[in-house]
Amino acid sequence: MTTLSPTLELACALIRRPSVTPVDEGCQELMCRRLAALGFAVEPMRIEDVDNFWATHGRSGDGPVLCFAGHTDVVPTGPLQAWQHQPFDALIDEQGMLCGRGAADMKGSLASMIIAVERFVADYPDHRGRIAFLITSDEEGPAHHGTKAVVERLRARGERLDWCIVGEPSSTELVGDVVKNGRRGSLGATLTVRGQQGHVAYPHLAKNPIHLAAGALAELAAEHWDEGNAFFPPTSFQISNLNSGTGATNVIPGELTAVFNFRFSTESTVEGLQQRVSTLLDRHGLDWQIDWALSGLPFLTEPGALLDGVAASIKAVTGRDTRASTSGGTSDGRFIATLGTQVVELGPVNATIHQIDERVLASDLEVLTEIYYQTLVNLLA
C-alpha cells in the first residue's frame, strides 16, 4: 500500500516504537498530542517507572462517561531471526496483513480508538457526556503501577466512569464476533510442604515431602470447586510448577514447592477457596505453608446500555450478531470494574497475540474503527 488510511498510518507509527513493557517509547506522547488537538484535557500520570495518562473531553457532570482503555506496552519479541518481518517495522504484506509486535495486542485498537474519537468529536462537537482515555504502559508486566494505580487516583478524587471499552483483542475469527463482558478472577498460591531430608537408603530416618504431598495435590486437582453459572464456566485449578530435590539422586528432599492457580467464577470467593485448601491440607496431616497472590477478582457486565450499544454497533457495521464471553485470562478491565463501571472488551482477532509474526488483517482495523465510532454515536450523540 502506498497510501495508508488514518487508522493504519497511526497503527504503524505506534508499532514502530519498540515499547516492550514497561517502556512506552513515546507512544503515549503521540496519542496525547492527537487528543489535545481535539480539546481533550490530558493528564500524564507517571507512577514509579510506568507512563500512564488520563484524558477527558466534554463537560463534567453532563451525562455519562465513556472511557476507552488500553496499553501501549507489548511483550518481548522473542528471537528476531524467527520473524518473517522485523517486529517493529510495521509493514503490510501481500496478504493485506499488518505485521508487527502489538498489531493485535493492542496498538491496532489504540489507533482505531483515536481515529474514531477524532471523527466523532468533529461530527458531534457538543456531544453529551464525556469521552475519556485511560492508557498505561504496564499491562503486560506486573501491572502494579499502571491501570490499577490510576484507578485508585480516580477513585480518590471521585471520578465517575459509567462505561469502558477495553481494546483487548477479543475477536476469534471475525472482528466483533466475540466481545468480553467479564473475566474470571485469578488467585495464585505458592505452597511449601516440609518433610525431613535424609538418605534414600534410610527412609525411616526421613520424611519425603513428595510422597506426603502427592495425595493432597491429587485431591486438589480432582476437587469440584463450583458449578459456574450462566456467565462463567466452573472454577478451575491448575498446578503450574512443582519443585523439590537437592540435585542428588540419593537424597530425600526436605521440602516440596507447588505453584498453583485458581481461575474462579462469581460462584466462589477468595476466602472460600483459601479455606477449602487449608482444610484439605490439614486433613492430610501436612506441615505446610502457603503464600497467596490475588491478581484480580471476577467481574461481569450484564446486558445493559454498554453491551447493547456495542452489540448494535457490531450488527450495524458487520451485519452479524456478537457473542458475549468471559473466557480467557485477566485484563485491566478487572481494575476498572471496581469503580462500578460497565466494562466490555472489544478488539481485533486474537489468533497471533504474543506470538512470533504477530499480525492482524489491515482491513479489520478499519472495521474496528467504524464499530468504535458507531458505539460513540449510539451512546453519546
mmCIF file of C-alpha atoms in Angstrom:
data_model
loop_
_atom_site.group_PDB
_atom_site.id
_atom_site.type_symbol
_atom_site.label_atom_id
_atom_site.label_comp_id
_atom_site.label_asym_id
_atom_site.label_seq_id
_atom_site.Cartn_x
_atom_site.Cartn_y
_atom_site.Cartn_z
ATOM 1 C CA MET A 1 0.000 0.000 0.000
ATOM 2 C CA THR A 2 1.338 3.397 -0.992
ATOM 3 C CA THR A 3 -1.351 5.416 0.782
ATOM 4 C CA LEU A 4 -2.452 4.355 4.245
ATOM 5 C CA SER A 5 -5.739 5.196 5.901
ATOM 6 C CA PRO A 6 -5.556 7.373 9.030
ATOM 7 C CA THR A 7 -6.079 4.288 11.231
ATOM 8 C CA LEU A 8 -3.310 2.286 9.576
ATOM 9 C CA GLU A 9 -0.952 5.249 9.483
ATOM 10 C CA LEU A 10 -1.341 5.733 13.240
ATOM 11 C CA ALA A 11 -1.145 1.996 13.946
ATOM 12 C CA CYS A 12 2.151 1.778 12.055
ATOM 13 C CA ALA A 13 3.525 4.813 13.892
ATOM 14 C CA LEU A 14 2.725 3.150 17.216
ATOM 15 C CA ILE A 15 4.097 -0.264 16.237
ATOM 16 C CA ARG A 16 7.389 1.288 15.118
ATOM 17 C CA ARG A 17 8.007 2.432 18.679
ATOM 18 C CA PRO A 18 9.586 -0.602 20.442
ATOM 19 C CA SER A 19 7.620 -0.222 23.657
ATOM 20 C CA VAL A 20 8.471 -3.504 25.369
ATOM 21 C CA THR A 21 6.863 -3.466 28.810
ATOM 22 C CA PRO A 22 7.049 -1.259 30.810
ATOM 23 C CA VAL A 23 8.732 1.130 28.339
ATOM 24 C CA ASP A 24 6.402 3.422 26.388
ATOM 25 C CA GLU A 25 8.883 4.832 23.830
ATOM 26 C CA GLY A 26 6.769 7.893 23.024
ATOM 27 C CA CYS A 27 3.534 6.090 22.126
ATOM 28 C CA GLN A 28 1.543 7.984 24.718
ATOM 29 C CA GLU A 29 3.064 11.320 23.738
ATOM 30 C CA LEU A 30 1.853 10.709 20.187
ATOM 31 C CA MET A 31 -1.631 9.812 21.395
ATOM 32 C CA CYS A 32 -1.777 12.761 23.792
ATOM 33 C CA ARG A 33 -0.869 15.217 21.034
ATOM 34 C CA ARG A 34 -3.736 13.943 18.914
ATOM 35 C CA LEU A 35 -6.191 14.153 21.815
ATOM 36 C CA ALA A 36 -5.033 17.598 22.939
ATOM 37 C CA ALA A 37 -5.633 18.873 19.399
ATOM 38 C CA LEU A 38 -9.271 17.768 19.812
ATOM 39 C CA GLY A 39 -9.657 19.749 23.004
ATOM 40 C CA PHE A 40 -9.097 16.900 25.464
ATOM 41 C CA ALA A 41 -7.777 17.772 28.903
ATOM 42 C CA VAL A 42 -4.742 15.479 29.061
ATOM 43 C CA GLU A 43 -3.189 14.447 32.373
ATOM 44 C CA PRO A 44 0.026 12.404 32.237
ATOM 45 C CA MET A 45 0.441 10.152 35.291
ATOM 46 C CA ARG A 46 3.912 8.692 35.613
ATOM 47 C CA ILE A 47 3.829 6.325 38.582
ATOM 48 C CA GLU A 48 7.170 4.790 39.592
ATOM 49 C CA ASP A 49 8.680 3.661 36.247
ATOM 50 C CA VAL A 50 5.358 3.451 34.398
ATOM 51 C CA ASP A 51 3.873 6.007 31.992
ATOM 52 C CA ASN A 52 0.099 6.422 32.088
ATOM 53 C CA PHE A 53 -2.333 9.120 31.074
ATOM 54 C CA TRP A 54 -5.932 10.133 31.727
ATOM 55 C CA ALA A 55 -7.680 12.393 29.224
ATOM 56 C CA THR A 56 -11.238 13.713 29.047
ATOM 57 C CA HIS A 57 -13.425 15.621 26.605
ATOM 58 C CA GLY A 58 -16.799 17.186 27.424
ATOM 59 C CA ARG A 59 -18.441 18.885 30.360
ATOM 60 C CA SER A 60 -18.012 17.314 33.775
ATOM 61 C CA GLY A 61 -21.286 16.105 35.272
ATOM 62 C CA ASP A 62 -23.127 16.498 31.967
ATOM 63 C CA GLY A 63 -24.245 12.951 31.172
ATOM 64 C CA PRO A 64 -22.462 9.600 31.181
ATOM 65 C CA VAL A 65 -18.727 8.976 30.864
ATOM 66 C CA LEU A 66 -17.494 6.576 28.175
ATOM 67 C CA CYS A 67 -13.861 5.584 28.633
ATOM 68 C CA PHE A 68 -11.531 3.937 26.136
ATOM 69 C CA ALA A 69 -8.834 1.956 27.938
ATOM 70 C CA GLY A 70 -5.736 0.150 26.783
ATOM 71 C CA HIS A 71 -1.985 -0.257 26.933
ATOM 72 C CA THR A 72 0.943 0.875 24.836
ATOM 73 C CA ASP A 73 3.383 -1.766 26.133
ATOM 74 C CA VAL A 74 3.975 -5.008 24.262
ATOM 75 C CA VAL A 75 5.514 -8.341 25.203
ATOM 76 C CA PRO A 76 9.143 -9.112 24.225
ATOM 77 C CA THR A 77 9.706 -10.173 20.639
ATOM 78 C CA GLY A 78 11.497 -13.443 21.181
ATOM 79 C CA PRO A 79 14.290 -14.351 18.723
ATOM 80 C CA LEU A 80 14.420 -11.728 15.978
ATOM 81 C CA GLN A 81 15.699 -14.222 13.428
ATOM 82 C CA ALA A 82 12.463 -16.185 13.790
ATOM 83 C CA TRP A 83 10.347 -13.293 12.488
ATOM 84 C CA GLN A 84 9.435 -13.200 8.804
ATOM 85 C CA HIS A 85 9.465 -9.395 9.039
ATOM 86 C CA GLN A 86 11.204 -7.471 11.791
ATOM 87 C CA PRO A 87 8.766 -6.965 14.682
ATOM 88 C CA PHE A 88 8.920 -3.160 14.773
ATOM 89 C CA ASP A 89 8.984 -2.498 11.016
ATOM 90 C CA ALA A 90 5.165 -2.283 10.849
ATOM 91 C CA LEU A 91 4.550 -3.303 7.260
ATOM 92 C CA ILE A 92 1.541 -4.618 5.358
ATOM 93 C CA ASP A 93 2.324 -7.834 3.492
ATOM 94 C CA GLU A 94 0.996 -9.245 0.222
ATOM 95 C CA GLN A 95 -1.964 -10.827 2.039
ATOM 96 C CA GLY A 96 -3.038 -7.479 3.462
ATOM 97 C CA MET A 97 -1.844 -8.298 6.964
ATOM 98 C CA LEU A 98 -0.420 -5.586 9.202
ATOM 99 C CA CYS A 99 2.647 -7.272 10.678
ATOM 100 C CA GLY A 100 4.465 -6.304 13.850
ATOM 101 C CA ARG A 101 4.591 -6.655 17.608
ATOM 102 C CA GLY A 102 1.470 -5.043 19.014
ATOM 103 C CA ALA A 103 -0.526 -5.133 15.759
ATOM 104 C CA ALA A 104 -3.218 -7.176 17.519
ATOM 105 C CA ASP A 105 -2.321 -6.598 21.174
ATOM 106 C CA MET A 106 -3.083 -3.761 21.172
ATOM 107 C CA LYS A 107 -1.719 -0.884 19.132
ATOM 108 C CA GLY A 108 -4.187 -1.577 16.346
ATOM 109 C CA SER A 109 -7.037 -0.999 18.792
ATOM 110 C CA LEU A 110 -5.437 2.192 20.121
ATOM 111 C CA ALA A 111 -5.194 3.605 16.606
ATOM 112 C CA SER A 112 -8.827 2.696 15.903
ATOM 113 C CA MET A 113 -9.926 4.385 19.134
ATOM 114 C CA ILE A 114 -8.104 7.641 18.372
ATOM 115 C CA ILE A 115 -9.357 7.881 14.786
ATOM 116 C CA ALA A 116 -12.930 7.019 15.807
ATOM 117 C CA VAL A 117 -12.890 9.705 18.502
ATOM 118 C CA GLU A 118 -11.361 12.296 16.151
ATOM 119 C CA ARG A 119 -14.188 11.690 13.697
ATOM 120 C CA PHE A 120 -16.874 11.662 16.388
ATOM 121 C CA VAL A 121 -15.750 14.929 18.010
ATOM 122 C CA ALA A 122 -15.666 16.578 14.576
ATOM 123 C CA ASP A 123 -19.178 15.313 13.805
ATOM 124 C CA TYR A 124 -20.619 15.912 17.286
ATOM 125 C CA PRO A 125 -18.627 18.722 18.930
ATOM 126 C CA ASP A 126 -21.369 19.238 21.524
ATOM 127 C CA HIS A 127 -21.865 15.564 22.321
ATOM 128 C CA ARG A 128 -23.484 14.671 25.611
ATOM 129 C CA GLY A 129 -21.458 13.284 28.485
ATOM 130 C CA ARG A 130 -17.714 12.869 28.439
ATOM 131 C CA ILE A 131 -15.236 10.767 26.468
ATOM 132 C CA ALA A 132 -12.208 9.571 28.410
ATOM 133 C CA PHE A 133 -8.980 7.693 27.750
ATOM 134 C CA LEU A 134 -7.127 5.634 30.368
ATOM 135 C CA ILE A 135 -3.865 4.371 28.887
ATOM 136 C CA THR A 136 -0.954 2.579 30.569
ATOM 137 C CA SER A 137 2.421 1.055 29.694
ATOM 138 C CA ASP A 138 2.205 -1.588 32.432
ATOM 139 C CA GLU A 139 -0.387 -4.132 31.332
ATOM 140 C CA GLU A 140 1.901 -6.855 30.010
ATOM 141 C CA GLY A 141 4.140 -6.618 33.086
ATOM 142 C CA PRO A 142 3.432 -6.676 36.828
ATOM 143 C CA ALA A 143 0.517 -4.237 36.409
ATOM 144 C CA HIS A 144 1.132 -2.612 39.788
ATOM 145 C CA HIS A 145 1.757 0.981 38.655
ATOM 146 C CA GLY A 146 -0.481 1.103 35.603
ATOM 147 C CA THR A 147 -4.251 0.981 35.337
ATOM 148 C CA LYS A 148 -4.600 -0.288 38.903
ATOM 149 C CA ALA A 149 -2.761 2.746 40.313
ATOM 150 C CA VAL A 150 -4.547 5.216 38.022
ATOM 151 C CA VAL A 151 -7.923 3.802 39.061
ATOM 152 C CA GLU A 152 -7.024 4.367 42.715
ATOM 153 C CA ARG A 153 -6.240 8.023 41.972
ATOM 154 C CA LEU A 154 -9.501 8.431 40.073
ATOM 155 C CA ARG A 155 -11.404 6.803 42.908
ATOM 156 C CA ALA A 156 -9.782 9.091 45.493
ATOM 157 C CA ARG A 157 -10.955 12.219 43.680
ATOM 158 C CA GLY A 158 -14.427 10.911 42.890
ATOM 159 C CA GLU A 159 -14.110 10.487 39.122
ATOM 160 C CA ARG A 160 -17.034 8.625 37.562
ATOM 161 C CA LEU A 161 -16.702 6.051 34.788
ATOM 162 C CA ASP A 162 -20.042 4.726 33.586
ATOM 163 C CA TRP A 163 -18.892 2.700 30.592
ATOM 164 C CA CYS A 164 -15.500 1.436 29.463
ATOM 165 C CA ILE A 165 -14.343 -0.206 26.249
ATOM 166 C CA VAL A 166 -11.004 -2.005 26.635
ATOM 167 C CA GLY A 167 -9.249 -2.604 23.331
ATOM 168 C CA GLU A 168 -8.041 -6.127 24.114
ATOM 169 C CA PRO A 169 -8.157 -8.474 21.098
ATOM 170 C CA SER A 170 -11.448 -10.197 21.865
ATOM 171 C CA SER A 171 -12.414 -11.488 18.421
ATOM 172 C CA THR A 172 -11.768 -15.103 17.425
ATOM 173 C CA GLU A 173 -12.348 -15.367 13.674
ATOM 174 C CA LEU A 174 -14.003 -12.119 12.530
ATOM 175 C CA VAL A 175 -13.914 -8.666 14.077
ATOM 176 C CA GLY A 176 -16.704 -8.341 16.605
ATOM 177 C CA ASP A 177 -17.749 -11.995 16.614
ATOM 178 C CA VAL A 178 -16.918 -12.103 20.341
ATOM 179 C CA VAL A 179 -16.775 -9.402 22.986
ATOM 180 C CA LYS A 180 -15.687 -9.966 26.574
ATOM 181 C CA ASN A 181 -18.259 -8.834 29.111
ATOM 182 C CA GLY A 182 -16.328 -10.105 32.112
ATOM 183 C CA ARG A 183 -13.365 -12.149 33.244
ATOM 184 C CA ARG A 184 -12.752 -14.817 35.822
ATOM 185 C CA GLY A 185 -10.788 -13.978 38.927
ATOM 186 C CA SER A 186 -7.201 -15.163 39.304
ATOM 187 C CA LEU A 187 -5.906 -16.442 42.647
ATOM 188 C CA GLY A 188 -2.390 -17.826 42.732
ATOM 189 C CA ALA A 189 -0.535 -19.616 45.502
ATOM 190 C CA THR A 190 2.894 -20.968 46.368
ATOM 191 C CA LEU A 191 2.591 -23.985 48.655
ATOM 192 C CA THR A 192 5.552 -25.280 50.645
ATOM 193 C CA VAL A 193 5.308 -28.747 52.188
ATOM 194 C CA ARG A 194 8.020 -29.552 54.715
ATOM 195 C CA GLY A 195 9.447 -33.017 55.297
ATOM 196 C CA GLN A 196 12.796 -34.160 56.626
ATOM 197 C CA GLN A 197 15.884 -34.580 54.473
ATOM 198 C CA GLY A 198 17.699 -37.887 54.600
ATOM 199 C CA HIS A 199 19.384 -40.715 52.733
ATOM 200 C CA VAL A 200 17.251 -42.703 50.295
ATOM 201 C CA ALA A 201 18.641 -45.931 51.803
ATOM 202 C CA TYR A 202 17.295 -44.964 55.243
ATOM 203 C CA PRO A 203 13.750 -43.710 54.575
ATOM 204 C CA HIS A 204 12.696 -44.460 58.155
ATOM 205 C CA LEU A 205 15.014 -41.639 59.253
ATOM 206 C CA ALA A 206 13.484 -39.100 56.847
ATOM 207 C CA LYS A 207 10.121 -37.751 55.691
ATOM 208 C CA ASN A 208 9.702 -37.426 51.945
ATOM 209 C CA PRO A 209 7.604 -34.295 51.203
ATOM 210 C CA ILE A 210 6.916 -35.509 47.673
ATOM 211 C CA HIS A 211 5.268 -38.664 48.962
ATOM 212 C CA LEU A 212 3.484 -36.750 51.710
ATOM 213 C CA ALA A 213 2.073 -34.090 49.364
ATOM 214 C CA ALA A 214 1.138 -36.340 46.448
ATOM 215 C CA GLY A 215 -2.257 -37.346 47.776
ATOM 216 C CA ALA A 216 -3.225 -33.801 48.731
ATOM 217 C CA LEU A 217 -2.194 -32.400 45.342
ATOM 218 C CA ALA A 218 -4.111 -35.146 43.555
ATOM 219 C CA GLU A 219 -7.193 -34.358 45.638
ATOM 220 C CA LEU A 220 -6.878 -30.626 44.938
ATOM 221 C CA ALA A 221 -6.640 -31.336 41.208
ATOM 222 C CA ALA A 222 -9.721 -33.573 41.321
ATOM 223 C CA GLU A 223 -11.810 -31.259 43.525
ATOM 224 C CA HIS A 224 -15.046 -29.800 42.127
ATOM 225 C CA TRP A 225 -14.987 -26.171 43.230
ATOM 226 C CA ASP A 226 -18.284 -24.852 41.874
ATOM 227 C CA GLU A 227 -20.777 -25.258 39.028
ATOM 228 C CA GLY A 228 -20.149 -21.886 37.396
ATOM 229 C CA ASN A 229 -23.239 -20.038 36.176
ATOM 230 C CA ALA A 230 -24.866 -18.650 33.062
ATOM 231 C CA PHE A 231 -21.941 -16.266 32.511
ATOM 232 C CA PHE A 232 -18.919 -18.184 33.870
ATOM 233 C CA PRO A 233 -17.589 -21.721 33.485
ATOM 234 C CA PRO A 234 -16.839 -23.686 36.675
ATOM 235 C CA THR A 235 -13.821 -22.572 38.681
ATOM 236 C CA SER A 236 -10.625 -24.320 37.568
ATOM 237 C CA PHE A 237 -7.497 -25.344 39.492
ATOM 238 C CA GLN A 238 -4.133 -25.892 37.802
ATOM 239 C CA ILE A 239 -0.670 -26.685 39.152
ATOM 240 C CA SER A 240 1.887 -24.807 37.049
ATOM 241 C CA ASN A 241 5.162 -25.619 38.833
ATOM 242 C CA LEU A 242 6.365 -28.431 41.104
ATOM 243 C CA ASN A 243 9.865 -28.340 42.575
ATOM 244 C CA SER A 244 11.770 -30.484 45.031
ATOM 245 C CA GLY A 245 15.074 -32.306 45.412
ATOM 246 C CA THR A 246 18.669 -31.340 46.094
ATOM 247 C CA GLY A 247 20.072 -32.360 42.727
ATOM 248 C CA ALA A 248 21.483 -35.590 44.143
ATOM 249 C CA THR A 249 19.831 -38.919 43.365
ATOM 250 C CA ASN A 250 20.463 -40.427 46.801
ATOM 251 C CA VAL A 251 18.935 -37.669 48.951
ATOM 252 C CA ILE A 252 15.344 -37.468 50.150
ATOM 253 C CA PRO A 253 14.492 -33.756 49.908
ATOM 254 C CA GLY A 254 13.393 -31.689 52.850
ATOM 255 C CA GLU A 255 10.831 -29.536 51.059
ATOM 256 C CA LEU A 256 8.448 -29.512 48.127
ATOM 257 C CA THR A 257 7.129 -26.326 46.496
ATOM 258 C CA ALA A 258 3.995 -26.313 44.371
ATOM 259 C CA VAL A 259 2.732 -23.264 42.477
ATOM 260 C CA PHE A 260 -0.935 -23.338 41.513
ATOM 261 C CA ASN A 261 -3.687 -21.050 40.296
ATOM 262 C CA PHE A 262 -7.457 -20.756 40.534
ATOM 263 C CA ARG A 263 -9.410 -19.111 37.724
ATOM 264 C CA PHE A 264 -12.631 -18.593 39.603
ATOM 265 C CA SER A 265 -16.151 -17.535 38.872
ATOM 266 C CA THR A 266 -18.509 -15.359 40.857
ATOM 267 C CA GLU A 267 -19.800 -18.577 42.437
ATOM 268 C CA SER A 268 -16.645 -18.787 44.581
ATOM 269 C CA THR A 269 -14.926 -16.295 46.866
ATOM 270 C CA VAL A 270 -11.260 -15.788 47.652
ATOM 271 C CA GLU A 271 -11.855 -16.580 51.316
ATOM 272 C CA GLY A 272 -13.880 -19.669 50.488
ATOM 273 C CA LEU A 273 -11.231 -21.117 48.182
ATOM 274 C CA GLN A 274 -8.462 -20.408 50.679
ATOM 275 C CA GLN A 275 -10.385 -22.083 53.492
ATOM 276 C CA ARG A 276 -11.140 -25.183 51.437
ATOM 277 C CA VAL A 277 -7.464 -25.565 50.508
ATOM 278 C CA SER A 278 -6.374 -25.149 54.130
ATOM 279 C CA THR A 279 -8.889 -27.705 55.342
ATOM 280 C CA LEU A 280 -7.771 -30.237 52.742
ATOM 281 C CA LEU A 281 -4.069 -29.801 53.550
ATOM 282 C CA ASP A 282 -4.752 -30.185 57.271
ATOM 283 C CA ARG A 283 -6.790 -33.309 56.625
ATOM 284 C CA HIS A 284 -3.712 -34.873 55.010
ATOM 285 C CA GLY A 285 -1.639 -34.067 58.083
ATOM 286 C CA LEU A 286 0.920 -31.969 56.225
ATOM 287 C CA ASP A 287 3.418 -29.496 57.633
ATOM 288 C CA TRP A 288 2.644 -26.716 55.177
ATOM 289 C CA GLN A 289 2.859 -23.010 54.477
ATOM 290 C CA ILE A 290 1.133 -21.112 51.703
ATOM 291 C CA ASP A 291 1.591 -17.649 50.183
ATOM 292 C CA TRP A 292 -1.439 -16.357 48.307
ATOM 293 C CA ALA A 293 -1.419 -13.812 45.452
ATOM 294 C CA LEU A 294 -4.698 -12.337 44.220
ATOM 295 C CA SER A 295 -4.302 -10.942 40.693
ATOM 296 C CA GLY A 296 -7.897 -9.889 40.271
ATOM 297 C CA LEU A 297 -11.487 -10.561 41.249
ATOM 298 C CA PRO A 298 -14.045 -11.759 38.716
ATOM 299 C CA PHE A 299 -16.169 -9.063 37.112
ATOM 300 C CA LEU A 300 -19.235 -9.149 34.915
ATOM 301 C CA THR A 301 -21.101 -6.630 32.774
ATOM 302 C CA GLU A 302 -24.632 -7.877 32.291
ATOM 303 C CA PRO A 303 -26.777 -6.807 29.335
ATOM 304 C CA GLY A 304 -27.421 -3.073 29.566
ATOM 305 C CA ALA A 305 -26.579 0.216 27.898
ATOM 306 C CA LEU A 306 -22.930 -0.536 27.093
ATOM 307 C CA LEU A 307 -23.242 -4.139 25.975
ATOM 308 C CA ASP A 308 -26.365 -3.340 23.987
ATOM 309 C CA GLY A 309 -24.729 -0.290 22.398
ATOM 310 C CA VAL A 310 -21.637 -2.257 21.382
ATOM 311 C CA ALA A 311 -23.707 -5.166 20.029
ATOM 312 C CA ALA A 312 -25.861 -2.789 17.976
ATOM 313 C CA SER A 313 -22.739 -1.153 16.517
ATOM 314 C CA ILE A 314 -21.225 -4.503 15.544
ATOM 315 C CA LYS A 315 -24.510 -5.510 13.908
ATOM 316 C CA ALA A 316 -24.774 -2.223 12.011
ATOM 317 C CA VAL A 317 -21.182 -2.340 10.728
ATOM 318 C CA THR A 318 -20.682 -6.059 10.070
ATOM 319 C CA GLY A 319 -24.219 -7.414 9.777
ATOM 320 C CA ARG A 320 -23.568 -10.121 12.364
ATOM 321 C CA ASP A 321 -24.529 -10.739 15.936
ATOM 322 C CA THR A 322 -21.820 -10.758 18.569
ATOM 323 C CA ARG A 323 -21.386 -13.282 21.368
ATOM 324 C CA ALA A 324 -20.555 -12.155 24.894
ATOM 325 C CA SER A 325 -17.942 -14.278 26.671
ATOM 326 C CA THR A 326 -15.977 -14.307 29.930
ATOM 327 C CA SER A 327 -13.317 -16.750 28.719
ATOM 328 C CA GLY A 328 -9.585 -16.099 28.620
ATOM 329 C CA GLY A 329 -7.111 -14.631 31.051
ATOM 330 C CA THR A 330 -7.189 -11.444 33.062
ATOM 331 C CA SER A 331 -7.162 -7.906 31.698
ATOM 332 C CA ASP A 332 -7.017 -4.396 33.114
ATOM 333 C CA GLY A 333 -10.788 -4.409 32.965
ATOM 334 C CA ARG A 334 -10.681 -6.066 36.395
ATOM 335 C CA PHE A 335 -9.319 -2.849 37.919
ATOM 336 C CA ILE A 336 -11.711 -0.524 36.122
ATOM 337 C CA ALA A 337 -14.728 -2.621 37.098
ATOM 338 C CA THR A 338 -14.043 -1.874 40.782
ATOM 339 C CA LEU A 339 -15.341 1.668 40.134
ATOM 340 C CA GLY A 340 -18.771 0.202 39.412
ATOM 341 C CA THR A 341 -18.119 0.642 35.688
ATOM 342 C CA GLN A 342 -19.727 -1.441 32.949
ATOM 343 C CA VAL A 343 -16.735 -2.918 31.079
ATOM 344 C CA VAL A 344 -16.614 -4.534 27.645
ATOM 345 C CA GLU A 345 -13.506 -5.713 25.818
ATOM 346 C CA LEU A 346 -13.636 -5.284 22.053
ATOM 347 C CA GLY A 347 -10.692 -5.571 19.698
ATOM 348 C CA PRO A 348 -9.298 -7.408 16.674
ATOM 349 C CA VAL A 349 -8.789 -11.134 16.104
ATOM 350 C CA ASN A 350 -6.527 -12.648 18.758
ATOM 351 C CA ALA A 351 -5.060 -15.560 16.739
ATOM 352 C CA THR A 352 -1.434 -14.316 16.819
ATOM 353 C CA ILE A 353 -1.171 -12.346 20.061
ATOM 354 C CA HIS A 354 2.159 -12.797 21.910
ATOM 355 C CA GLN A 355 3.410 -14.967 19.027
ATOM 356 C CA ILE A 356 6.292 -14.674 16.591
ATOM 357 C CA ASP A 357 4.981 -12.888 13.459
ATOM 358 C CA GLU A 358 2.084 -11.197 15.258
ATOM 359 C CA ARG A 359 -0.269 -9.788 12.649
ATOM 360 C CA VAL A 360 -3.802 -8.607 12.025
ATOM 361 C CA LEU A 361 -5.774 -8.090 8.840
ATOM 362 C CA ALA A 362 -5.270 -4.435 7.981
ATOM 363 C CA SER A 363 -8.859 -4.012 6.804
ATOM 364 C CA ASP A 364 -10.069 -5.313 10.183
ATOM 365 C CA LEU A 365 -8.754 -2.163 11.829
ATOM 366 C CA GLU A 366 -10.953 -0.092 9.530
ATOM 367 C CA VAL A 367 -13.933 -2.189 10.630
ATOM 368 C CA LEU A 368 -12.950 -1.777 14.276
ATOM 369 C CA THR A 369 -12.672 2.000 13.854
ATOM 370 C CA GLU A 370 -16.176 2.115 12.443
ATOM 371 C CA ILE A 371 -17.532 -0.033 15.304
ATOM 372 C CA TYR A 372 -15.958 2.289 17.891
ATOM 373 C CA TYR A 373 -17.386 5.302 16.056
ATOM 374 C CA GLN A 374 -20.886 3.832 15.881
ATOM 375 C CA THR A 375 -20.716 2.968 19.587
ATOM 376 C CA LEU A 376 -19.900 6.597 20.368
ATOM 377 C CA VAL A 377 -22.878 7.662 18.261
ATOM 378 C CA ASN A 378 -25.162 5.140 19.979
ATOM 379 C CA LEU A 379 -24.169 6.214 23.478
ATOM 380 C CA LEU A 380 -23.183 9.887 23.347
ATOM 381 C CA ALA A 381 -24.612 11.534 20.215
#
